[in-house]
Short mmCIF file of the C-alpha atoms (twelve columns), coordinates in Angstrom:
data_MODEL
# 
_entry.id   MODEL 
# 
loop_
_atom_site.group_PDB 
_atom_site.id 
_atom_site.type_symbol 
_atom_site.label_atom_id 
_atom_site.label_alt_id 
_atom_site.label_comp_id 
_atom_site.label_asym_id 
_atom_site.label_seq_id 
_atom_site.Cartn_x 
_atom_site.Cartn_y 
_atom_site.Cartn_z 
_atom_site.pdbx_PDB_model_num 
ATOM 1   C CA . MET A 1   59.686 9.870   -28.250 1 
ATOM 2   C CA . GLU A 2   56.593 9.380   -30.900 1 
ATOM 3   C CA . ARG A 3   54.772 12.285  -31.586 1 
ATOM 4   C CA . ILE A 4   51.437 13.381  -30.280 1 
ATOM 5   C CA . THR A 5   48.485 12.725  -32.887 1 
ATOM 6   C CA . LYS A 6   45.317 14.342  -33.590 1 
ATOM 7   C CA . LYS A 7   43.541 11.335  -32.252 1 
ATOM 8   C CA . ASP A 8   45.599 11.712  -28.722 1 
ATOM 9   C CA . ARG A 9   44.386 14.852  -28.690 1 
ATOM 10  C CA . ARG A 10  40.855 14.327  -29.393 1 
ATOM 11  C CA . TYR A 11  40.477 11.360  -26.292 1 
ATOM 12  C CA . MET A 12  42.781 13.796  -24.171 1 
ATOM 13  C CA . GLN A 13  39.372 16.374  -24.773 1 
ATOM 14  C CA . VAL A 14  37.141 13.722  -23.403 1 
ATOM 15  C CA . ALA A 15  39.499 12.929  -20.443 1 
ATOM 16  C CA . ILE A 16  39.354 16.995  -19.977 1 
ATOM 17  C CA . GLU A 17  35.728 17.612  -20.664 1 
ATOM 18  C CA . LEU A 18  35.063 14.264  -18.282 1 
ATOM 19  C CA . SER A 19  36.983 16.510  -15.618 1 
ATOM 20  C CA . ILE A 20  35.026 19.391  -15.594 1 
ATOM 21  C CA . GLU A 21  31.677 17.720  -15.890 1 
ATOM 22  C CA . ASN A 22  32.843 15.834  -13.199 1 
ATOM 23  C CA . ILE A 23  32.549 19.035  -10.718 1 
ATOM 24  C CA . GLU A 24  29.115 19.668  -11.566 1 
ATOM 25  C CA . ASN A 25  28.253 15.965  -10.606 1 
ATOM 26  C CA . GLY A 26  29.869 16.239  -7.417  1 
ATOM 27  C CA . GLY A 27  33.206 14.477  -7.955  1 
ATOM 28  C CA . GLY A 28  36.319 15.805  -8.269  1 
ATOM 29  C CA . PRO A 29  38.537 17.671  -11.128 1 
ATOM 30  C CA . PHE A 30  39.794 14.669  -12.741 1 
ATOM 31  C CA . GLY A 31  38.964 12.423  -15.889 1 
ATOM 32  C CA . ALA A 32  40.541 9.424   -17.796 1 
ATOM 33  C CA . VAL A 33  39.717 8.084   -20.842 1 
ATOM 34  C CA . ILE A 34  40.903 4.036   -22.080 1 
ATOM 35  C CA . VAL A 35  41.642 3.376   -25.373 1 
ATOM 36  C CA . ARG A 36  42.407 0.504   -27.950 1 
ATOM 37  C CA . ASP A 37  42.490 0.696   -31.597 1 
ATOM 38  C CA . ASP A 38  41.503 3.623   -31.959 1 
ATOM 39  C CA . LYS A 39  38.150 2.761   -29.470 1 
ATOM 40  C CA . ILE A 40  36.961 3.876   -26.168 1 
ATOM 41  C CA . VAL A 41  37.157 0.919   -24.042 1 
ATOM 42  C CA . ALA A 42  36.245 3.008   -20.679 1 
ATOM 43  C CA . THR A 43  35.879 6.110   -19.259 1 
ATOM 44  C CA . GLY A 44  36.181 7.038   -15.482 1 
ATOM 45  C CA . THR A 45  35.896 10.171  -13.195 1 
ATOM 46  C CA . ASN A 46  37.044 11.151  -9.680  1 
ATOM 47  C CA . ARG A 47  34.206 9.890   -7.251  1 
ATOM 48  C CA . VAL A 48  36.067 9.804   -4.198  1 
ATOM 49  C CA . THR A 49  33.570 12.454  -2.062  1 
ATOM 50  C CA . SER A 50  30.623 10.805  -4.186  1 
ATOM 51  C CA . ASP A 51  31.274 7.411   -3.235  1 
ATOM 52  C CA . ASN A 52  32.932 7.645   0.062   1 
ATOM 53  C CA . ASP A 53  35.932 5.409   -1.679  1 
ATOM 54  C CA . PRO A 54  39.615 6.974   -1.410  1 
ATOM 55  C CA . THR A 55  40.523 4.559   -4.100  1 
ATOM 56  C CA . ALA A 56  37.354 5.975   -6.874  1 
ATOM 57  C CA . HIS A 57  39.978 7.608   -8.510  1 
ATOM 58  C CA . ALA A 58  39.336 8.447   -12.236 1 
ATOM 59  C CA . GLU A 59  42.254 6.222   -13.557 1 
ATOM 60  C CA . VAL A 60  41.485 3.720   -11.013 1 
ATOM 61  C CA . ASN A 61  37.717 3.572   -11.979 1 
ATOM 62  C CA . ALA A 62  38.538 3.867   -15.506 1 
ATOM 63  C CA . ILE A 63  40.610 0.832   -15.392 1 
ATOM 64  C CA . ARG A 64  37.938 -0.971  -13.074 1 
ATOM 65  C CA . GLU A 65  35.288 -0.720  -16.295 1 
ATOM 66  C CA . ALA A 66  38.003 -1.198  -19.110 1 
ATOM 67  C CA . CYS A 67  39.222 -4.804  -17.059 1 
ATOM 68  C CA . ALA A 68  35.409 -5.841  -16.671 1 
ATOM 69  C CA . ARG A 69  34.118 -4.923  -20.414 1 
ATOM 70  C CA . GLU A 70  37.767 -6.886  -21.529 1 
ATOM 71  C CA . LYS A 71  37.173 -9.564  -19.011 1 
ATOM 72  C CA . ASN A 72  40.586 -9.407  -18.584 1 
ATOM 73  C CA . PHE A 73  42.765 -7.727  -15.559 1 
ATOM 74  C CA . LYS A 74  45.374 -6.793  -18.486 1 
ATOM 75  C CA . LEU A 75  45.084 -3.763  -20.569 1 
ATOM 76  C CA . ASP A 76  48.305 -4.401  -23.075 1 
ATOM 77  C CA . GLY A 77  47.858 -2.492  -25.997 1 
ATOM 78  C CA . CYS A 78  45.796 0.501   -24.354 1 
ATOM 79  C CA . THR A 79  46.032 3.707   -23.900 1 
ATOM 80  C CA . ILE A 80  45.079 6.046   -20.659 1 
ATOM 81  C CA . TYR A 81  44.494 9.379   -21.444 1 
ATOM 82  C CA . SER A 82  44.131 11.185  -18.269 1 
ATOM 83  C CA . SER A 83  43.260 15.459  -17.285 1 
ATOM 84  C CA . CYS A 84  46.323 14.975  -14.187 1 
ATOM 85  C CA . GLU A 85  49.711 13.107  -14.273 1 
ATOM 86  C CA . PRO A 86  48.812 9.919   -11.774 1 
ATOM 87  C CA . CYS A 87  48.936 9.903   -8.495  1 
ATOM 88  C CA . PRO A 88  51.055 7.361   -7.057  1 
ATOM 89  C CA . MET A 89  48.293 4.823   -6.504  1 
ATOM 90  C CA . CYS A 90  46.987 5.606   -10.129 1 
ATOM 91  C CA . LEU A 91  50.637 5.045   -11.451 1 
ATOM 92  C CA . ALA A 92  50.786 1.998   -9.861  1 
ATOM 93  C CA . ALA A 93  47.297 0.528   -10.961 1 
ATOM 94  C CA . ILE A 94  48.481 1.630   -14.757 1 
ATOM 95  C CA . TYR A 95  51.328 -0.589  -14.269 1 
ATOM 96  C CA . TRP A 96  49.443 -3.579  -12.639 1 
ATOM 97  C CA . ALA A 97  47.037 -3.453  -15.290 1 
ATOM 98  C CA . GLY A 98  50.019 -2.929  -17.999 1 
ATOM 99  C CA . ILE A 99  48.572 -0.109  -20.133 1 
ATOM 100 C CA . SER A 100 50.969 0.805   -23.007 1 
ATOM 101 C CA . ARG A 101 51.133 4.180   -22.707 1 
ATOM 102 C CA . VAL A 102 49.937 7.282   -20.756 1 
ATOM 103 C CA . PHE A 103 49.185 11.024  -21.815 1 
ATOM 104 C CA . TYR A 104 48.339 13.466  -19.054 1 
ATOM 105 C CA . GLY A 105 47.337 17.057  -18.803 1 
ATOM 106 C CA . ASN A 106 47.699 18.660  -15.927 1 
ATOM 107 C CA . THR A 107 50.889 18.004  -13.516 1 
ATOM 108 C CA . GLN A 108 51.380 17.078  -10.282 1 
ATOM 109 C CA . GLN A 109 52.250 20.794  -9.438  1 
ATOM 110 C CA . ASP A 110 48.846 22.022  -10.597 1 
ATOM 111 C CA . ALA A 111 47.436 19.265  -8.751  1 
ATOM 112 C CA . GLU A 112 49.022 20.675  -5.776  1 
ATOM 113 C CA . GLU A 113 48.181 24.092  -6.199  1 
ATOM 114 C CA . ILE A 114 44.399 23.143  -6.097  1 
ATOM 115 C CA . ASP A 115 44.571 21.420  -2.523  1 
ATOM 116 C CA . PHE A 116 45.376 17.555  -4.253  1 
ATOM 117 C CA . GLY A 117 48.877 17.112  -3.560  1 
ATOM 118 C CA . ASP A 118 50.493 13.627  -3.436  1 
ATOM 119 C CA . LYS A 119 53.809 14.760  -2.831  1 
ATOM 120 C CA . PHE A 120 54.166 13.062  0.751   1 
ATOM 121 C CA . ILE A 121 53.092 10.147  -0.431  1 
ATOM 122 C CA . TYR A 122 55.683 9.993   -2.709  1 
ATOM 123 C CA . GLU A 123 57.984 10.511  0.090   1 
ATOM 124 C CA . GLU A 124 56.567 8.325   2.584   1 
ATOM 125 C CA . ILE A 125 57.500 5.309   -0.012  1 
ATOM 126 C CA . ALA A 126 60.965 6.649   -0.136  1 
ATOM 127 C CA . ARG A 127 61.365 5.787   3.526   1 
ATOM 128 C CA . ASN A 128 61.759 2.748   4.929   1 
ATOM 129 C CA . PRO A 129 58.494 0.832   6.207   1 
ATOM 130 C CA . GLU A 130 59.488 1.336   10.143  1 
ATOM 131 C CA . SER A 131 60.187 5.492   9.582   1 
ATOM 132 C CA . ARG A 132 56.926 6.110   7.846   1 
ATOM 133 C CA . SER A 133 54.400 8.510   9.404   1 
ATOM 134 C CA . ILE A 134 51.466 5.659   9.940   1 
ATOM 135 C CA . PRO A 135 53.577 3.195   11.965  1 
ATOM 136 C CA . MET A 136 54.244 -0.256  10.297  1 
ATOM 137 C CA . ARG A 137 55.342 -3.353  11.792  1 
ATOM 138 C CA . MET A 138 56.120 -6.864  10.402  1 
ATOM 139 C CA . ILE A 139 54.509 -9.732  11.904  1 
ATOM 140 C CA . MET A 140 54.194 -13.432 12.116  1 
ATOM 141 C CA . ARG A 141 55.778 -13.218 8.641   1 
ATOM 142 C CA . GLU A 142 56.591 -17.083 8.880   1 
ATOM 143 C CA . GLU A 143 52.743 -18.016 9.079   1 
ATOM 144 C CA . ALA A 144 52.191 -15.547 6.456   1 
ATOM 145 C CA . LEU A 145 54.705 -17.013 3.798   1 
ATOM 146 C CA . ARG A 146 52.491 -20.124 3.740   1 
ATOM 147 C CA . ALA A 147 50.222 -18.502 1.207   1 
ATOM 148 C CA . PHE A 148 53.032 -17.821 -0.983  1 
ATOM 149 C CA . THR A 149 54.723 -21.468 -0.910  1 
ATOM 150 C CA . GLU A 150 51.578 -22.774 -1.674  1 
ATOM 151 C CA . TRP A 151 51.100 -20.126 -4.710  1 
ATOM 152 C CA . LYS A 152 54.415 -21.283 -5.922  1 
ATOM 153 C CA . GLU A 153 53.700 -24.441 -5.703  1 
ATOM 154 C CA . LYS A 154 50.224 -24.443 -7.472  1 
ATOM 155 C CA . GLU A 155 50.029 -25.891 -10.622 1 
ATOM 156 C CA . ASP A 156 47.672 -24.127 -12.405 1 
ATOM 157 C CA . LYS A 157 47.886 -20.416 -11.553 1 
ATOM 158 C CA . ILE A 158 47.051 -17.761 -13.475 1 
ATOM 159 C CA . PRO A 159 49.864 -15.697 -13.561 1 
ATOM 160 C CA . TYR A 160 49.937 -11.971 -13.577 1 
# 
């Protein structure tokens, strides 16, 4: 495990300050900073209630901004500093974006204590689709596979 540097602490402080400022701006208490080569590429705050968007978490907003600025859907070599341990959605977005390292401040348990718990989502993900609390049924798989077949055969696709 690599050591935590003064720069890591500085970028985490930015994420923490964003999380505090965001409360005053009508958002949730979460902030995120994406860094590449010791430069801030993007920042994000939780805008769920202000934007009426359940996906507008700090990490997702930072990833969206970073990808737009970098003109790339991959953020290899980037580090994300989040004021809180990423939720399942944000963690998935971090993996999809190819971010190389994650630093976080608050834990899942800390978030749970202020009613931002996501334990139930982790539990739901672990269940079989048929036994999740939101009913899920597979339908028209053979028809849906057509798009996957076309993608597999596409010569000029951009893989990700």
